[in-house]
Tab-separated table of C-alpha atoms in Angstrom:
chain	number	residue	atom	x	y	z
A	1	UNK	CA	-0.057	0.105	-0.252
A	2	UNK	CA	1.177	3.527	-1.025
A	3	UNK	CA	0.002	6.378	1.323
A	4	UNK	CA	1.979	9.175	-0.426
A	5	UNK	CA	1.264	10.588	-3.748
A	6	UNK	CA	4.863	10.024	-5.096
A	7	UNK	CA	6.521	7.094	-6.533
A	8	UNK	CA	9.688	7.013	-4.468
A	9	UNK	CA	12.691	5.479	-5.761
A	10	UNK	CA	11.352	2.164	-7.155
A	11	UNK	CA	12.948	-0.107	-4.142
A	12	UNK	CA	9.590	-1.061	-2.809
A	13	UNK	CA	8.536	-2.372	-6.501
A	14	UNK	CA	11.866	-4.275	-6.672
A	15	UNK	CA	11.340	-5.994	-3.327
A	16	UNK	CA	8.245	-7.285	-4.447
A	17	UNK	CA	9.430	-8.280	-8.078
A	18	UNK	CA	12.036	-10.442	-6.129
A	19	UNK	CA	9.599	-12.097	-4.198
A	20	UNK	CA	7.535	-12.618	-7.376
A	21	UNK	CA	10.545	-14.422	-8.725
A	22	UNK	CA	11.091	-16.389	-5.632
A	23	UNK	CA	7.573	-17.665	-5.547
A	24	UNK	CA	8.133	-18.558	-9.176
A	25	UNK	CA	11.302	-20.678	-8.573
A	26	UNK	CA	10.465	-22.107	-5.051
A	27	UNK	CA	6.626	-21.732	-4.616
A	28	UNK	CA	4.950	-20.040	-1.992
A	29	UNK	CA	5.853	-22.238	1.025
A	30	UNK	CA	8.004	-19.460	2.652
A	31	UNK	CA	5.005	-17.539	2.954
A	32	UNK	CA	3.396	-19.998	5.647
A	33	UNK	CA	7.145	-20.598	7.096
A	34	UNK	CA	7.298	-16.715	7.607
A	35	UNK	CA	3.989	-16.673	9.291
A	36	UNK	CA	4.852	-19.563	11.584
A	37	UNK	CA	8.241	-17.765	12.668
A	38	UNK	CA	6.378	-14.595	13.183
A	39	UNK	CA	3.944	-16.230	15.260
A	40	UNK	CA	6.584	-17.877	17.279
A	41	UNK	CA	7.996	-14.753	18.044
A	42	UNK	CA	5.034	-12.602	18.902
A	43	UNK	CA	3.690	-11.577	21.941
A	44	UNK	CA	0.184	-11.417	20.355
A	45	UNK	CA	-0.005	-15.225	18.846
A	46	UNK	CA	-3.613	-15.237	18.339
A	47	UNK	CA	-3.549	-12.787	16.052
A	48	UNK	CA	-1.263	-14.661	13.729
A	49	UNK	CA	-3.005	-17.968	14.549
A	50	UNK	CA	-6.126	-16.391	13.535
A	51	UNK	CA	-4.180	-15.467	10.199
A	52	UNK	CA	-2.927	-19.037	9.898
A	53	UNK	CA	-6.205	-20.759	10.632
A	54	UNK	CA	-7.772	-18.760	7.930
A	55	UNK	CA	-5.047	-19.738	5.329
A	56	UNK	CA	-4.563	-23.337	6.415
A	57	UNK	CA	-7.317	-24.837	4.432
A	58	UNK	CA	-5.513	-23.715	1.475
A	59	UNK	CA	-1.707	-24.452	2.441
A	60	UNK	CA	-1.312	-26.924	-0.399
A	61	UNK	CA	-2.580	-24.204	-3.012
A	62	UNK	CA	-0.054	-21.703	-1.456
A	63	UNK	CA	2.915	-23.978	-1.242
A	64	UNK	CA	2.485	-25.414	-4.511
A	65	UNK	CA	1.887	-22.087	-6.248
A	66	UNK	CA	4.635	-20.679	-8.961
A	67	UNK	CA	2.159	-17.473	-9.818
A	68	UNK	CA	2.278	-14.475	-7.386
A	69	UNK	CA	0.374	-11.300	-8.437
A	70	UNK	CA	1.649	-7.776	-7.296
A	71	UNK	CA	-1.464	-5.639	-6.187
A	72	UNK	CA	-0.740	-2.101	-5.477
A	73	UNK	CA	-3.550	-0.085	-3.076
A	74	UNK	CA	-3.014	3.543	-3.884
A	75	UNK	CA	-4.128	7.299	-3.623
A	76	UNK	CA	-6.123	8.088	-6.720
A	77	UNK	CA	-3.030	10.238	-7.920
A	78	UNK	CA	-1.031	7.562	-8.256
A	79	UNK	CA	-3.185	5.078	-10.431
A	80	UNK	CA	-2.769	6.659	-13.901
A	81	UNK	CA	1.257	7.043	-13.302
A	82	UNK	CA	1.275	3.142	-11.762
A	83	UNK	CA	-0.740	1.881	-14.973
A	84	UNK	CA	2.309	2.612	-16.824
A	85	UNK	CA	4.418	0.471	-14.637
A	86	UNK	CA	4.548	-2.985	-16.615
A	87	UNK	CA	5.515	-5.092	-13.556
A	88	UNK	CA	2.397	-4.461	-11.735
A	89	UNK	CA	-0.257	-6.838	-11.719
A	90	UNK	CA	-3.580	-4.847	-10.601
A	91	UNK	CA	-3.867	-1.482	-9.090
A	92	UNK	CA	-6.566	-0.636	-6.473
A	93	UNK	CA	-7.274	2.901	-5.457
A	94	UNK	CA	-8.539	3.632	-2.216
A	95	UNK	CA	-11.963	4.462	-3.479
A	96	UNK	CA	-12.112	1.344	-4.994
A	97	UNK	CA	-12.286	-0.199	-1.374
A	98	UNK	CA	-15.770	-1.529	-0.298
A	99	UNK	CA	-17.886	0.685	2.034
A	100	UNK	CA	-18.443	-2.587	4.207
A	101	UNK	CA	-16.767	-5.949	4.752
A	102	UNK	CA	-19.605	-7.595	6.134
A	103	UNK	CA	-18.022	-8.806	9.573
A	104	UNK	CA	-17.494	-7.935	13.178
A	105	UNK	CA	-14.787	-5.552	12.188
A	106	UNK	CA	-17.032	-3.554	10.222
A	107	UNK	CA	-17.085	-0.406	12.475
A	108	UNK	CA	-13.219	-0.476	12.452
A	109	UNK	CA	-13.381	-0.675	8.668
A	110	UNK	CA	-15.324	2.343	8.006
A	111	UNK	CA	-12.920	4.321	10.115
A	112	UNK	CA	-10.106	2.953	8.097
A	113	UNK	CA	-11.723	3.653	4.708
A	114	UNK	CA	-12.063	7.221	6.020
A	115	UNK	CA	-9.006	7.926	6.750
A	116	UNK	CA	-7.531	6.208	3.476
A	117	UNK	CA	-9.936	8.716	1.277
A	118	UNK	CA	-8.901	11.767	3.346
A	119	UNK	CA	-5.338	10.968	2.293
A	120	UNK	CA	-6.577	11.296	-1.349
A	121	UNK	CA	-7.829	14.793	-0.633
A	122	UNK	CA	-4.704	15.900	0.999
A	123	UNK	CA	-2.208	18.281	-0.986
A	124	UNK	CA	0.848	17.272	1.101
A	125	UNK	CA	2.825	14.029	-0.122
A	126	UNK	CA	4.343	12.752	3.078
A	127	UNK	CA	3.652	10.037	5.280
A	128	UNK	CA	3.036	12.422	8.370
A	129	UNK	CA	-0.032	13.263	6.454
A	130	UNK	CA	-1.851	10.035	6.446
A	131	UNK	CA	-0.319	9.320	10.114
A	132	UNK	CA	-1.911	12.590	11.361
A	133	UNK	CA	-5.357	11.752	9.591
A	134	UNK	CA	-5.114	8.484	11.003
A	135	UNK	CA	-4.577	9.785	14.448
A	136	UNK	CA	-7.280	12.363	14.577
A	137	UNK	CA	-9.823	9.954	12.965
A	138	UNK	CA	-8.830	7.040	15.356
């Protein structure tokens, strides 16, 4: 997710491309191992256990997958510029996000969506602006 209106120096996309190449060579099993390692080291194990539980039914698919898609979630101002980037598979803007997610986290989701939409309205390109907006809303 990009929260500023500038593209930066491309390092972030470069990291994603390396991960996509690794998946194409090895499969996605290292994602599962990463989640397990984070869970072992976390003080909030239940959060990661919940994530692992939700993906465990699909573990074989993830492990054997050789195809990784890069999705960007960006401010509207970046949408056209990123569409020209040939290495990005899909782009979603903050306004593309659903109004409701239909579960127990719906109230929190509405706050997050509002904060992201406010990022689109700012003229400042800094991360501090987005952080300030989130702090104000939360």
